[in-house]
Amino acid sequence: MADRGRSTLITGIGELTTNDDELGRMRDAAVVVEGDAIAWVGGAADAPAADERVDVGGRAVLPGWVDSHTHLVFAGDRTAEFEARMAGQAYAAGGIAQTVAATRAASDTALAANLDRLADEALRGGTTALETKTGYGLTIADELRSARIAAGRADAVTFLGAHLVPPGWADDGADADAYVDLVAGDMLAAVAPHVDAVDVFCERGAFDEPQSRRVLEAARARGLALRVHGNQLGPGPGVRLAVELGALSVDHVAFLDDEEVALLAESWHGGRGTVATVLPACDLSTRMPLAPARRLLDAGAVVAIATNCNPGTSYTTSMAFCVATAVLQMGLSIEEAVRAATLGGAVALDRDAPRIAADGRALLPLGRIRPGARADLQVLDAPSITHLAYRPGVPLVHAVWRAGSPVVGARPIP
Ligand code: NIG
């Protein structure tokens, strides 16, 4: 084992979910964490010595959640809109404008504090890696400060200048196209050094196919990864565009025909394809059909589960809620749902293998418990992952390690 720092032996693991094809799901297991990485995984009887030991008392251990789709740089609250929706009003993308106004009016300190509050809430719920997006600024200055606030607070930052044609620009004809020119031109140029990827809300009421393509092609020309919000509110061109342009993920995917499901599956033939990211809490909160995760998996697509935490359509950081919904309502097995919410998210962020960041830092892979991976683990107050769906709504997190540091629970044995 390479010496990366202080080592901790975690024993008493009743059930270990590794997401590793060879290690699989183990009983009576032990894990050694060294510095920020996993150094060893095996049977409890074979465990090597370490600097300290933590016994988790027969509980289940699994990778920390990888939440690959959130919108955490915002201010304000949309309770009234939520209440109206529960009373029967349909969700429309126009609600985004309310958050844009509140975000523009907020100080950097207030935006950072809100992001920290939500990231901390997520961490206490077992989320050890998260992506977040800009998209509530929609001017060069407000998108730039959103990206700067997110960088360093999230594992991945996505530029979403194409979230909505903002107030002050007519949302049709020449004005919308002029806004797209700004997003694909000066706004992208300003924000690019601070982000990993570029996303577009490709939907009726937001951006059409040619407009979305323009932004994504400009991002690709700068070497940035691509994402698409697609097929959320109805059938649309998002999935086809995402696959054609080699996007890392297309997210929402609630309205898919058989051809689109097949396209997503085929995108993985012969290389890295496009992850279909399902957002069950958003589907419920907008009273939309649940995305067809079962059909996607049966066809051979790669699926991720994420929260889409934002103040409009999905105000939750709970990956456990999303996993339980995927099992109870979307027809996934608990193993499939946990894999989609951990390794699936890592694949959607292109973080399932070691990578070198733009600033030269070596990034450890996420989403698996195996030697060499970032030591991101959660311990459930339960004997197996099945309890995540069997006991929905119950806060089951007992302890969390993030990059080797015990951030929730986890007391060493003296
Ligand atoms: O992913 N669909 C677009 N964007 C967000 C919603 C943002 C909002 O309503 O504030 C989403 O659901």
Coordinates of C-alpha atoms in Angstrom, one line a residue, residues 9-18 23-32 40-47 54-59 61 369:
L9 CA -9.3 0.0 10.0
I10 CA -13.1 -0.2 9.8
T11 CA -14.3 -3.5 11.2
G12 CA -17.7 -5.0 12.2
I13 CA -19.1 -4.4 8.7
G14 CA -22.2 -6.7 8.5
E15 CA -22.7 -6.0 4.7
L16 CA -20.4 -4.1 2.4
T17 CA -21.6 -2.8 -1.0
T18 CA -18.5 -2.1 -3.0
L23 CA -15.5 -7.7 -4.7
G24 CA -19.3 -7.5 -5.1
R25 CA -21.5 -7.3 -2.0
M26 CA -19.6 -8.8 1.0
R27 CA -20.5 -10.0 4.5
D28 CA -18.3 -9.7 7.6
A29 CA -16.0 -7.3 5.8
A30 CA -13.3 -4.8 6.8
V31 CA -11.9 -1.7 5.0
V32 CA -8.7 0.2 5.5
W40 CA -7.6 -2.3 1.5
V41 CA -10.9 -4.2 1.3
G42 CA -11.4 -7.8 2.4
G43 CA -12.8 -10.3 4.8
A44 CA -12.7 -9.3 8.5
A45 CA -10.5 -12.3 9.3
D46 CA -7.8 -11.1 7.0
A47 CA -7.7 -7.4 8.0
V54 CA -13.5 1.9 14.2
D55 CA -16.0 -0.9 14.8
V56 CA -19.4 -0.3 13.1
G57 CA -21.2 -3.0 15.0
G58 CA -22.6 -5.2 12.2
R59 CA -24.0 -2.3 10.2
V61 CA -21.5 0.2 4.7
I369 CA -15.2 1.0 -2.3

